[in-house]
Every structure is written in structure tokens, then in C-alpha cells.
Short mmCIF file of C-alpha atoms in Angstrom, two decimals:
data_model
loop_
_atom_site.label_atom_id
_atom_site.label_comp_id
_atom_site.label_asym_id
_atom_site.label_seq_id
_atom_site.Cartn_x
_atom_site.Cartn_y
_atom_site.Cartn_z
CA THR Q 1 108.91 126.95 40.08
CA SER Q 2 108.03 127.03 43.47
CA ALA Q 3 108.25 131.19 43.59
CA ALA Q 4 106.89 131.06 40.25
CA SER Q 5 103.56 129.52 41.54
CA ASP Q 6 103.09 131.39 45.14
CA SER Q 7 103.30 134.70 42.55
CA SER Q 8 100.55 133.39 40.40
CA ARG Q 9 98.39 132.14 43.55
CA ALA Q 10 99.09 136.13 44.73
CA MET Q 11 97.64 137.39 42.07
CA GLY Q 12 94.54 135.43 41.51
CA LYS Q 13 93.55 136.93 44.98
CA ALA Q 14 94.49 140.15 44.52
CA LYS Q 15 92.15 139.43 41.32
CA GLU Q 16 89.20 138.00 43.54
CA LEU Q 17 90.12 140.99 45.99
CA ARG Q 18 89.43 143.35 43.16
CA LYS Q 19 86.05 141.84 42.00
CA ARG Q 20 85.08 142.03 45.65
CA PRO Q 21 85.45 145.15 45.99
CA ASN Q 22 83.63 145.02 49.81
CA ALA Q 23 84.61 141.91 50.64
CA LYS Q 24 86.60 143.68 53.63
CA LYS Q 25 83.40 144.88 54.92
CA ASP Q 26 82.46 141.90 54.77
CA ALA Q 27 84.87 140.35 56.49
CA GLN Q 28 84.29 143.47 59.53
CA LYS Q 29 80.96 142.78 59.71
CA ALA Q 30 81.65 138.84 60.24
CA VAL Q 31 83.87 139.50 62.82
CA GLY Q 32 80.87 142.10 64.78
CA LYS Q 33 78.69 139.35 64.46
CA ILE Q 34 81.11 136.82 66.44
CA PHE Q 35 81.52 139.93 69.43
CA GLY Q 36 78.01 141.41 69.57
CA ASP Q 37 78.10 144.05 66.81
CA PRO Q 38 76.82 142.62 63.50
CA THR Q 39 76.75 146.16 62.21
CA GLY Q 40 79.92 145.98 62.62
CA LYS Q 41 80.60 149.88 63.78
CA LYS Q 42 82.68 149.47 66.96
CA THR Q 43 85.85 149.65 66.91
CA GLU Q 44 88.52 147.26 68.34
CA ALA Q 45 89.19 148.64 71.58
CA GLU Q 46 85.06 148.45 71.90
CA LEU Q 47 84.80 145.26 70.89
CA GLU Q 48 87.34 142.82 73.11
CA GLU Q 49 85.91 144.98 75.65
CA GLU Q 50 83.15 143.52 75.66
CA PHE Q 51 84.62 139.55 74.99
CA ASN Q 52 85.97 140.19 78.37
CA LYS Q 53 82.89 140.95 80.06
CA LYS Q 54 81.22 137.72 78.16
CA VAL Q 55 83.95 135.53 78.88
CA GLU Q 56 83.87 136.66 82.66
CA LEU Q 57 80.20 136.24 82.53
CA TRP Q 58 80.21 132.24 80.88
CA CYS Q 59 83.68 131.69 83.61
CA GLY Q 60 82.02 132.75 86.20
CA ARG Q 61 79.14 130.49 85.42
CA ILE Q 62 80.36 126.89 84.30
CA ILE Q 63 82.44 127.96 87.78
CA ARG Q 64 79.20 127.80 89.61
CA GLY Q 65 77.63 125.13 87.88
CA VAL Q 66 80.30 123.00 88.50
CA PHE Q 67 80.25 123.37 92.22
CA MET Q 68 76.20 122.91 91.94
CA SER Q 69 77.12 120.02 90.61
CA TYR Q 70 79.62 118.62 93.30
CA SER Q 71 76.99 119.52 95.82
CA LEU Q 72 74.56 118.08 94.09
CA PHE Q 73 76.89 114.87 93.98
CA GLY Q 74 77.73 114.87 97.13
CA ALA Q 75 73.81 114.65 98.30
CA LEU Q 76 73.77 111.52 95.72
CA ALA Q 77 76.37 110.12 97.16
CA SER Q 78 74.84 110.56 100.87
CA ALA Q 79 71.13 108.86 99.85
CA PHE Q 80 72.97 105.93 97.93
CA GLU Q 81 75.39 105.20 100.98
CA TRP Q 82 72.19 105.94 102.57
CA ALA Q 83 70.64 103.29 100.79
CA THR Q 84 72.93 100.64 100.83
CA ARG Q 85 74.17 101.06 104.02
CA PRO Q 86 74.57 97.54 105.74
CA ASP Q 87 71.95 97.06 109.04
CA MET Q 88 73.50 97.09 112.37
CA PRO Q 89 74.07 94.90 115.49
CA PRO Q 90 71.65 96.66 118.29
CA LEU Q 91 73.24 98.12 120.81
CA VAL Q 92 70.68 96.08 124.09
CA PRO Q 93 69.93 92.78 122.43
CA ILE Q 94 65.99 92.43 122.67
CA GLY Q 95 64.98 91.65 125.67
CA GLY Q 96 67.26 93.48 127.41
CA GLY Q 97 70.11 91.32 129.51
CA ASP Q 98 72.71 91.50 131.83
CA ASP Q 99 75.38 90.02 129.98
CA LEU Q 100 77.63 92.99 130.83
CA ALA Q 101 77.63 92.24 134.34
CA GLY Q 102 81.02 92.85 136.18
CA VAL Q 103 82.15 94.62 133.10
CA ASN Q 104 84.21 98.40 134.30
CA ALA Q 105 84.04 100.58 131.08
CA ILE Q 106 85.33 104.80 130.82
CA VAL Q 107 83.61 106.28 128.36
CA THR Q 108 84.52 110.19 127.25
CA GLY Q 109 82.11 112.40 126.70
CA GLY Q 110 79.40 109.74 127.75
CA CYS Q 111 77.00 112.59 128.36
CA GLY Q 112 75.30 113.63 124.96
CA GLY Q 113 75.22 112.19 121.62
CA MET Q 114 76.48 108.38 120.72
CA GLY Q 115 78.37 108.76 124.25
CA LEU Q 116 75.36 109.93 126.12
CA GLU Q 117 74.17 106.54 124.03
CA LEU Q 118 77.00 104.46 124.53
CA THR Q 119 77.25 104.79 128.60
CA ARG Q 120 73.22 103.78 128.67
CA GLY Q 121 73.21 100.90 126.64
CA LEU Q 122 76.68 99.04 128.07
CA ALA Q 123 74.92 99.86 131.62
CA MET Q 124 71.29 98.56 130.51
CA ARG Q 125 73.12 95.08 129.67
CA GLY Q 126 74.69 95.64 133.54
CA ALA Q 127 77.66 97.18 132.79
CA ASN Q 128 79.53 99.77 135.42
CA VAL Q 129 80.22 102.80 133.67
CA VAL Q 130 82.09 106.06 134.71
CA ALA Q 131 80.72 108.42 131.72
CA GLY Q 132 83.90 111.84 131.53
CA CYS Q 133 81.56 114.79 130.42
CA ARG Q 134 83.06 118.55 130.19
CA ALA Q 135 80.15 120.20 131.51
CA PRO Q 136 79.78 120.05 135.46
CA LYS Q 137 76.04 119.80 136.49
CA PRO Q 138 74.28 123.44 137.01
CA PRO Q 139 74.27 124.96 140.15
CA LEU Q 140 71.21 124.80 142.68
CA PRO Q 141 68.73 127.22 142.39
CA ASP Q 142 68.57 129.37 145.79
CA ASP Q 143 65.06 128.85 145.87
CA ALA Q 144 64.91 124.85 145.48
CA ASP Q 145 63.09 123.68 148.51
CA ALA Q 146 60.28 126.03 147.00
CA ASP Q 147 60.48 125.05 143.54
CA PHE Q 148 60.76 120.87 143.81
CA GLY Q 149 57.73 120.17 146.06
CA SER Q 150 56.62 116.94 143.61
CA SER Q 151 57.31 113.67 143.52
CA SER Q 152 58.93 114.02 140.61
CA GLY Q 153 60.54 117.17 141.69
CA ASP Q 154 62.20 115.92 144.57
CA GLU Q 155 64.11 113.13 141.61
CA LEU Q 156 64.89 116.46 140.13
CA LEU Q 157 66.56 117.88 143.02
CA ASP Q 158 67.79 114.97 144.09
CA SER Q 159 70.10 114.30 140.57
CA LEU Q 160 70.88 118.41 141.07
CA LEU Q 161 72.36 117.58 144.71
CA ASP Q 162 73.85 114.96 143.23
CA PRO Q 163 77.04 115.82 140.85
CA THR Q 164 77.59 112.20 139.27
CA THR Q 165 74.07 111.23 138.13
CA ILE Q 166 74.04 111.75 134.86
CA GLU Q 167 70.88 113.46 133.33
CA GLY Q 168 69.13 110.80 130.35
CA ILE Q 169 69.87 107.50 132.75
CA PRO Q 170 67.52 107.72 135.54
CA GLU Q 171 68.49 105.29 138.53
CA GLY Q 172 67.32 102.60 138.56
CA SER Q 173 66.46 102.52 134.82
CA VAL Q 174 69.64 100.59 133.94
CA ARG Q 175 70.73 96.66 135.38
CA GLY Q 176 73.84 98.40 136.41
CA SER Q 177 75.30 101.66 137.46
CA ALA Q 178 75.94 105.08 135.50
CA VAL Q 179 77.85 107.75 136.81
CA ARG Q 180 79.55 110.79 135.45
CA HIS Q 181 83.04 113.38 136.53
CA GLU Q 182 83.62 116.08 135.48
CA LEU Q 183 86.14 116.32 131.77
CA ASP Q 184 87.82 118.34 129.99
CA LEU Q 185 89.88 116.73 127.08
CA GLU Q 186 91.65 121.39 127.22
CA ASP Q 187 93.51 120.97 130.19
CA PHE Q 188 95.67 117.83 130.72
CA SER Q 189 94.94 118.60 134.77
CA SER Q 190 91.78 117.72 134.17
CA VAL Q 191 92.21 114.60 132.68
CA ARG Q 192 95.25 113.61 135.56
CA THR Q 193 92.06 114.39 137.47
CA PHE Q 194 89.75 112.56 135.46
CA ALA Q 195 91.54 109.45 135.56
CA ALA Q 196 92.00 108.89 139.64
CA LYS Q 197 88.56 109.63 139.71
CA ALA Q 198 87.80 107.24 137.57
CA LEU Q 199 89.93 104.09 138.74
CA ALA Q 200 88.79 105.40 142.65
CA GLU Q 201 85.07 104.29 141.29
CA HIS Q 202 86.03 101.19 139.63
CA GLU Q 203 88.65 100.26 142.50
CA GLY Q 204 91.29 100.47 140.16
CA LYS Q 205 90.02 97.14 137.98
CA VAL Q 206 89.23 98.90 134.15
CA ASP Q 207 87.71 95.98 131.47
CA VAL Q 208 87.14 99.17 128.75
CA LEU Q 209 88.18 102.50 128.33
CA ILE Q 210 86.34 104.37 125.16
CA HIS Q 211 86.75 107.80 123.32
CA ALA Q 212 83.90 108.83 122.66
CA ALA Q 213 84.41 112.24 123.23
CA GLY Q 214 85.86 115.15 120.68
CA SER Q 215 85.90 118.28 118.61
CA MET Q 216 85.63 119.81 115.29
CA ARG Q 217 86.91 122.84 117.18
CA ALA Q 218 90.50 123.90 115.67
CA CYS Q 219 93.12 126.74 115.34
CA GLU Q 220 92.02 127.82 118.80
CA ASN Q 221 94.41 127.67 122.08
CA THR Q 222 93.51 125.54 125.33
CA THR Q 223 93.96 125.96 128.70
CA ASP Q 224 97.59 124.18 128.30
CA GLY Q 225 98.54 126.20 125.13
CA PHE Q 226 98.06 123.78 122.63
CA GLU Q 227 96.34 123.86 119.43
CA SER Q 228 93.18 122.97 119.85
CA ALA Q 229 92.05 120.33 117.93
CA THR Q 230 94.92 118.71 118.29
CA GLN Q 231 94.77 118.47 121.74
CA VAL Q 232 91.47 117.34 122.83
CA ASN Q 233 91.08 114.42 119.97
CA TYR Q 234 95.00 113.83 120.45
CA LEU Q 235 97.37 114.31 122.69
CA SER Q 236 94.40 113.96 125.70
CA PRO Q 237 93.17 110.60 124.46
CA VAL Q 238 96.70 109.58 124.89
CA LEU Q 239 97.45 110.59 127.81
CA LEU Q 240 94.56 109.03 129.49
CA ASN Q 241 95.51 105.61 128.19
CA ARG Q 242 98.96 106.04 129.12
CA LEU Q 243 96.97 106.57 132.71
CA VAL Q 244 94.76 103.91 132.88
CA ALA Q 245 95.94 101.47 130.48
CA PRO Q 246 98.57 99.91 132.98
CA ARG Q 247 95.24 98.85 135.12
CA LEU Q 248 93.77 97.55 131.76
CA ALA Q 249 96.85 95.39 131.44
CA GLU Q 250 96.53 94.08 135.01
CA ARG Q 251 93.02 93.51 134.54
CA ALA Q 252 93.33 91.39 131.55
CA GLY Q 253 95.63 89.83 132.99
CA SER Q 254 93.06 87.82 135.42
CA THR Q 255 90.86 87.08 132.93
CA PRO Q 256 88.21 90.25 132.55
CA PRO Q 257 84.56 89.13 131.70
CA LEU Q 258 85.25 90.04 127.90
CA GLY Q 259 88.15 87.83 127.60
CA ASN Q 260 90.42 90.70 127.13
CA ALA Q 261 90.17 93.89 127.96
CA ARG Q 262 90.25 96.92 125.34
CA VAL Q 263 90.55 99.74 124.65
CA VAL Q 264 88.79 101.67 121.51
CA HIS Q 265 89.35 105.06 120.28
CA VAL Q 266 86.59 106.82 117.89
CA THR Q 267 87.93 108.28 114.82
CA CYS Q 268 86.45 109.63 111.56
CA SER Q 269 87.94 108.25 108.16
CA SER Q 270 86.87 110.68 105.50
CA ALA Q 271 88.52 113.79 107.19
CA ALA Q 272 91.57 111.65 107.63
CA SER Q 273 91.72 111.19 103.70
CA MET Q 274 92.34 114.78 103.56
CA GLY Q 275 95.04 115.44 105.83
CA GLY Q 276 98.13 114.41 105.98
CA LYS Q 277 100.80 117.44 106.37
CA GLY Q 278 100.94 117.48 109.77
CA ALA Q 279 100.25 114.41 110.94
CA ASP Q 280 103.94 114.13 112.06
CA ALA Q 281 106.09 114.37 114.43
CA ASP Q 282 106.54 117.78 113.44
CA GLY Q 283 102.91 118.38 113.51
CA VAL Q 284 102.81 117.82 117.39
CA LEU Q 285 105.95 119.52 118.35
CA LEU Q 286 104.05 122.40 116.31
CA ALA Q 287 100.90 122.29 117.79
CA SER Q 288 102.60 121.71 121.34
CA ASP Q 289 103.23 125.77 120.64
CA GLY Q 290 99.70 126.54 120.33
CA VAL Q 291 98.38 129.59 117.17
CA LYS Q 292 99.70 132.72 117.35
CA PRO Q 293 97.56 135.59 117.25
CA ARG Q 294 96.72 136.94 113.92
CA LYS Q 295 99.16 134.72 112.32
CA LYS Q 296 97.91 132.71 109.08
CA GLY Q 297 97.99 129.74 108.62
CA CYS Q 298 96.44 127.34 110.47
CA ASP Q 299 93.39 125.84 108.38
CA PRO Q 300 90.61 124.11 110.90
CA GLY Q 301 89.91 121.92 108.39
CA SER Q 302 93.56 120.34 107.85
CA ARG Q 303 94.18 120.36 111.76
CA TYR Q 304 91.06 118.18 112.81
CA ALA Q 305 91.76 116.08 110.26
CA ASP Q 306 95.62 115.29 111.29
CA SER Q 307 94.21 114.99 114.96
CA LYS Q 308 92.70 112.24 113.05
CA ILE Q 309 95.44 110.68 112.08
CA LEU Q 310 97.75 110.79 114.85
CA LEU Q 311 95.02 109.24 116.67
CA GLU Q 312 95.03 106.20 114.07
CA ARG Q 313 98.91 105.94 114.44
CA HIS Q 314 98.42 105.73 118.00
CA THR Q 315 96.21 102.95 117.74
CA ARG Q 316 98.29 100.87 115.71
CA VAL Q 317 101.49 101.73 117.58
CA LEU Q 318 99.39 101.18 121.52
CA ALA Q 319 97.92 97.89 119.87
CA ARG Q 320 101.75 96.67 118.96
CA LYS Q 321 102.69 97.51 122.56
CA PHE Q 322 99.32 95.78 124.30
CA ASP Q 323 99.09 92.92 121.82
CA LYS Q 324 101.07 90.83 124.33
CA LYS Q 325 99.03 91.93 127.73
CA ASN Q 326 95.84 90.86 126.22
CA VAL Q 327 94.59 94.34 125.37
CA LEU Q 328 92.35 95.08 122.17
CA VAL Q 329 93.47 97.96 120.88
CA ALA Q 330 91.14 99.36 117.73
CA ALA Q 331 89.48 102.46 116.19
CA VAL Q 332 86.02 103.54 114.83
CA ASP Q 333 84.61 105.33 112.70
CA PRO Q 334 80.90 105.27 113.75
CA GLY Q 335 79.84 108.14 110.19
CA ASP Q 336 78.89 111.05 110.56
CA MET Q 337 75.25 111.01 113.31
CA LEU Q 338 72.72 113.88 113.78
CA THR Q 339 74.44 115.58 116.18
CA ASP Q 340 75.28 119.33 117.26
CA TYR Q 341 78.92 117.96 116.28
CA VAL Q 342 79.46 119.26 113.60
CA LEU Q 343 77.12 122.34 113.79
CA LYS Q 344 80.15 123.51 116.34
CA ALA Q 345 82.63 124.08 113.72
CA ASN Q 346 84.67 126.19 113.03
CA TRP Q 347 85.88 125.89 109.65
CA ARG Q 348 84.99 128.85 108.02
CA ARG Q 349 88.36 130.73 109.81
CA GLY Q 350 89.69 129.06 107.16
CA GLY Q 351 91.25 131.01 104.49
CA MET Q 352 88.78 129.41 101.82
CA ARG Q 353 86.85 131.16 103.40
CA TYR Q 354 86.22 133.80 100.32
CA HIS Q 355 86.82 131.49 97.55
CA PRO Q 356 83.94 131.28 95.00
CA ALA Q 357 83.61 127.43 95.65
CA ALA Q 358 83.51 128.04 99.64
CA ILE Q 359 80.75 130.70 98.76
CA VAL Q 360 78.43 128.58 96.29
CA SER Q 361 79.06 126.04 98.70
CA TRP Q 362 77.58 127.94 101.66
CA ALA Q 363 74.78 129.59 99.60
CA VAL Q 364 73.77 125.70 98.78
CA GLY Q 365 74.13 124.78 102.51
CA LYS Q 366 71.92 127.55 103.92
CA MET Q 367 68.94 126.57 101.32
CA SER Q 368 69.45 123.22 102.55
CA THR Q 369 69.84 124.36 106.78
CA THR Q 370 67.09 127.06 105.94
CA ALA Q 371 64.33 124.22 104.11
CA PHE Q 372 65.76 121.28 106.69
CA GLY Q 373 66.94 122.35 109.63
CA PRO Q 374 70.52 122.77 111.45
CA HIS Q 375 71.90 119.21 109.72
CA GLY Q 376 69.70 119.84 106.30
CA PHE Q 377 70.24 116.98 103.54
CA GLY Q 378 71.66 114.93 106.07
CA SER Q 379 68.61 115.27 108.31
CA PHE Q 380 67.69 112.81 105.88
CA THR Q 381 70.52 109.98 104.76
CA LYS Q 382 72.92 110.99 108.49
CA ARG Q 383 73.07 108.50 111.20
CA GLN Q 384 70.96 108.45 113.74
CA PRO Q 385 74.01 108.56 117.70
CA GLU Q 386 72.05 105.35 118.27
CA ARG Q 387 73.41 103.31 115.06
CA GLY Q 388 76.92 104.92 115.76
CA ALA Q 389 76.76 103.97 119.69
CA SER Q 390 76.27 100.46 118.24
CA ALA Q 391 79.21 99.75 115.47
CA VAL Q 392 81.51 100.93 118.52
CA ALA Q 393 79.75 98.86 121.29
CA HIS Q 394 80.93 95.62 118.88
CA VAL Q 395 83.95 96.57 118.89
CA ALA Q 396 83.99 97.36 122.65
CA VAL Q 397 82.41 94.33 124.23
CA GLY Q 398 81.48 92.15 121.46
CA ASP Q 399 82.61 88.53 122.19
CA VAL Q 400 83.88 88.00 118.63
CA PHE Q 401 86.95 89.91 119.71
CA ARG Q 402 87.55 87.42 122.47
CA ASN Q 403 90.71 85.78 121.19
CA VAL Q 404 91.59 88.37 119.29
CA ALA Q 405 94.18 90.45 120.96
CA GLY Q 406 97.54 88.17 121.27
CA THR Q 407 97.46 87.74 117.56
CA GLY Q 408 99.07 90.72 116.26
CA ARG Q 409 95.76 91.66 114.79
CA GLY Q 410 95.21 94.59 116.53
CA GLY Q 411 95.25 98.58 115.43
CA ALA Q 412 92.21 97.84 112.73
CA VAL Q 413 90.11 100.47 111.83
CA PHE Q 414 86.18 99.51 111.62
CA SER Q 415 83.40 101.17 109.58
CA ASP Q 416 79.52 100.69 108.17
CA ARG Q 417 81.74 101.48 104.80
CA ALA Q 418 83.32 98.92 104.44
CA GLY Q 419 80.89 95.87 105.26
CA ALA Q 420 78.80 94.70 107.59
CA PHE Q 421 79.44 93.72 111.18
CA THR Q 422 78.16 90.49 111.98
CA ARG Q 423 77.45 88.07 109.99
CA ALA Q 424 73.57 88.46 110.83
CA THR Q 425 73.53 91.88 109.26
CA GLY Q 426 75.28 90.36 106.19
CA CYS Q 427 79.11 89.97 106.61
CA ALA Q 428 80.24 87.54 104.11
CA ARG Q 429 83.90 87.34 105.45
CA GLU Q 430 86.26 84.10 105.51
CA ILE Q 431 87.26 85.68 109.22
CA GLU Q 432 83.94 87.34 111.15
CA ASP Q 433 86.07 89.23 113.35
CA GLU Q 434 87.62 90.89 110.35
CA CYS Q 435 83.69 92.07 109.15
CA GLY Q 436 84.04 96.12 108.99
CA VAL Q 437 87.33 95.95 109.26
CA VAL Q 438 88.54 99.11 106.44
CA LYS Q 439 91.27 97.18 104.67
CA PRO Q 440 95.16 99.31 104.10
CA PRO Q 441 94.85 100.42 100.56
CA GLY Q 442 96.87 98.02 98.40
CA PRO Q 443 99.63 99.34 95.73
CA ARG Q 444 98.86 101.58 92.90
CA ARG Q 445 99.07 100.35 89.64
CA SER Q 446 102.03 102.95 89.06
CA GLU Q 447 103.30 100.66 91.75
CA ASP Q 448 105.11 97.70 92.34
CA ALA Q 449 105.62 95.64 95.31
CA ARG Q 450 108.90 96.65 96.35
CA THR Q 451 107.70 100.35 96.45
CA HIS Q 452 104.43 99.83 98.27
CA GLU Q 453 106.12 97.76 100.47
CA ALA Q 454 108.65 100.80 101.02
CA LYS Q 455 105.29 103.18 101.80
CA ALA Q 456 104.29 100.76 104.60
CA ARG Q 457 107.71 100.77 106.61
CA ARG Q 458 107.70 104.55 106.11
CA ARG Q 459 104.23 104.81 107.91
CA ASP Q 460 105.44 102.51 110.54
CA GLU Q 461 108.46 104.47 110.86
CA THR Q 462 106.36 107.48 111.24
CA ASP Q 463 104.14 105.82 113.21
CA SER Q 464 107.00 105.48 115.87
CA GLU Q 465 108.91 109.15 115.39
CA VAL Q 466 104.81 110.38 116.32
CA TRP Q 467 105.15 108.13 119.60
CA LYS Q 468 108.66 109.11 120.62
CA MET Q 469 107.71 112.34 120.30
CA THR Q 470 104.32 112.74 121.65
CA SER Q 471 105.45 110.88 124.75
CA LYS Q 472 107.61 113.83 125.02
CA VAL Q 473 105.64 116.73 124.81
CA LEU Q 474 103.41 114.65 127.50
CA ALA Q 475 105.92 113.60 129.91
CA PRO Q 476 104.91 116.82 132.30
CA TRP Q 477 101.55 115.42 132.97
CA SER Q 478 102.62 111.66 132.87
CA GLY Q 479 103.55 111.12 136.12
CA GLU Q 480 102.23 108.34 138.43
CA LEU Q 481 98.61 109.09 139.30
CA GLU Q 482 98.60 109.65 143.43
#
């Protein structure tokens, strides 16, 4: 029965085709319209070639549209974050003050950008600050006597003669003191020399150590043959901590003006969220071998992100080790600021620089910088260096943290993206010293509490492994200072 029905249907179609002698031509024309040939005279190969060209054209348009939309979304997200950004407590209270009189501080990167604002702000409040600066003072001109004749010229001559003065902080403009010493984080010997000079300036008494220096350049070799981002952003700060932290602990035991001694690392949470593959003990060991010439596999963006993750790992471990010694250790993400920090990055050397997405992003960025300057759209949304300095100073010298050391709550990361830093600027958290703290991520929907706890234990184990490997790598430079 089924065979008979199939046969009858086939005969019916045949009869219909005989009634429509032009059916085949009509079908060819219909297909031709789809492929851009209304006449239906092109061959199948020609139609296929035209079809492939159209597919390539529309795929290119879709890809460009997606990445243009992505860039636009980033600009809109930055604008929204700027519009909802909480206020920051002032770096220097209105009317000034000397509330930090007697506080001895060390600030790396203290001669430029946010570090300079930190140095100036702390010194204006009465602190004695030693700033670590990479570039040495310019040499005195041969014809200096002929060029400096006015009173203002005499001041400039005095500044050049004294290599410890900081440009931008004239003598007598602060209640405390601010001096500079050369510090090159790409050279472990320079870190040791700086530590010795800074301790000598403070007569061995240090209350605050702020690591404001850093670099976005990566995948290059340092003076010591290490990968640059890992040494500058992680290993050198760790070495400086090892050299100075014992003095911090001694000072903390004698109840310093702040109630406890403090170590503050400057991190970048947005960059840290993009890394992770090399932020372990193997990554530290790999960085100690440097970057091999003409060897692929080192992505500058990933290495920078990994260096910040390593720094946050070190913050957690150091906080646990010094918690009972009355030393508070924390990290602060000041946010993206209007400084030349980003402009010195070499991320375009990565393997993605020829990808269509990278090309589109470069084109959008080029138009942005051409219209609005080196920071592009960021000129309207990025933070001023003073704001970043206020965030770091709040954690480094804020009175609200006087009793935090010894409670086991050290090692936190602070960011204004997590909320306001003080009650006065809008913080509604129950515990005031937790204002602005970035809460660790909770369990995902697909995780139960036991799985989340296991991940936390693995993180702590990795932190300890990184600490041990770092100690091994830095052993040749970790001896006691003379």
C-alpha cells in the first residue's frame, strides 16, 4: 500500500512538471537571485565564488561591529564607573595639620605620579619621608655659576647640588621632611643600597613602607637577568620587605604614632583578574631564568597580570606572618590614573597584535588619542594622581586601622570599586575598617560549600609554595645589611 502511494505521488509530480516546461529555468533564476545572478546565466563555480566573497565581506563587517561595540561598551562602562565613583577622603585634611609628626615612612616611586603626591601629602602632614626614585638627579651644568644668578636661580642651584631634594617639593613647603635616594627595582643590588640608606635616614626606625613603584613593561630582561615585570612588581618589593620588615616589627613593638607599623602594596585588581597561569611557584622560577631571545611564549599583558597576582599572594602570607607582631599588611588598588604609567607599557609586542580584534582596538584607540590626547577617552574618566594617593594614604596612615593588626584581618585588598573608604564618604558597612575592602568571591552557583572551601585551601597552599620559591630565588640578595 505504501509503495503504491509513493508511486502515485511521483506520477503526480511528473505530470505537474510536464505542465510547467519552464520549471527548471524558474528554479535556476530563483537560486540566481539568492547568489546575485537574476538572469541565472552564471555557472555554478562563479556563483560559489561570489557567495564566498559575500560571506567574507559580511563576516568582516560583523567582526568589526562586535569589537567596535566592545570598545564602545568599555567607554560606557568607564563613564558609568566614573559617575558612580564614591568620594575619597582628602590626602591632606583641610587646613593642614601635623597629625603624622614623628612618623617615619618609605615610599618607592616617590618622585613622580601618584608616588610624588604620596610623598608630598605625608610630608605636609608632618611625616619624615624617604622616597625611592629610579632616575638620579641631573648632572650640574659646567656653566652653572654663570646661569644661576637670581634668587630663584640660587634655589635651583642648591637643589641640583643636593641630590636628596625632590623636584616638586620645595624646601620649607612641608611640616615634615622629604628626601630622595636612587632606587632601581630592576637591580637587586640597588634595592639593598636603597634599603640601607633609607634605614640610615630614619636611624633604623620605620613606621610605614609603601610600595608605589611599578612598571607595565614586561618580557624584557633586567640587570639581574630576570623577567622585568616579575622583578619590578613582585620580587624587588619582596626583597625590600625582607630588608626593612624586621625594623618595622621592632618599631611596632614600641607603639609607634599610628598604633601599629604598616606595609602597603599598590596592586591592580583589573589586571590581576586577567592572569593566573604564571602566578605560581613555577612562574617565579621561570621568571628567574629571564626571557630568551627570539623565543615566543612570553605575553607582556599576562606577565604583568601575573606579577600583580603574585604581589597579592605575598600580601596575604606576609600579613599572616606579621599579624602578631603588630604590623598591618594590606594592598590598595588606586584605579587607573592620569599618569604616564600605562603609556610606558609594551603590551603591543604580544602575539595578538596582528589579530583583527587588536587592529580594531588599535584603530579605535588611535582615534581616541588623536582627539583627546595620550589618554584618549580616559582623560575624562581616569582618576587624578591625588585621588590614588589619598586611597593609599588612607590605608597607610589612617587612624581607623590603629587596632586592626593582631586581629587576623590583614592581607586585604582595598579599592573604591568595592565602595567608599569612610563613613563620611558613604560607607555603610558594619565594621568601619572594612570599608573599601574587596570581598573574596563566594561559591559559584555550580559549587557547593565544600568545593569552595577546597579551592580556598588550594589558594593558601599555592601562596605558601610561592613564598618558599621566592625565598629560594632571593636568597643571594637577602643577607643582613651592613
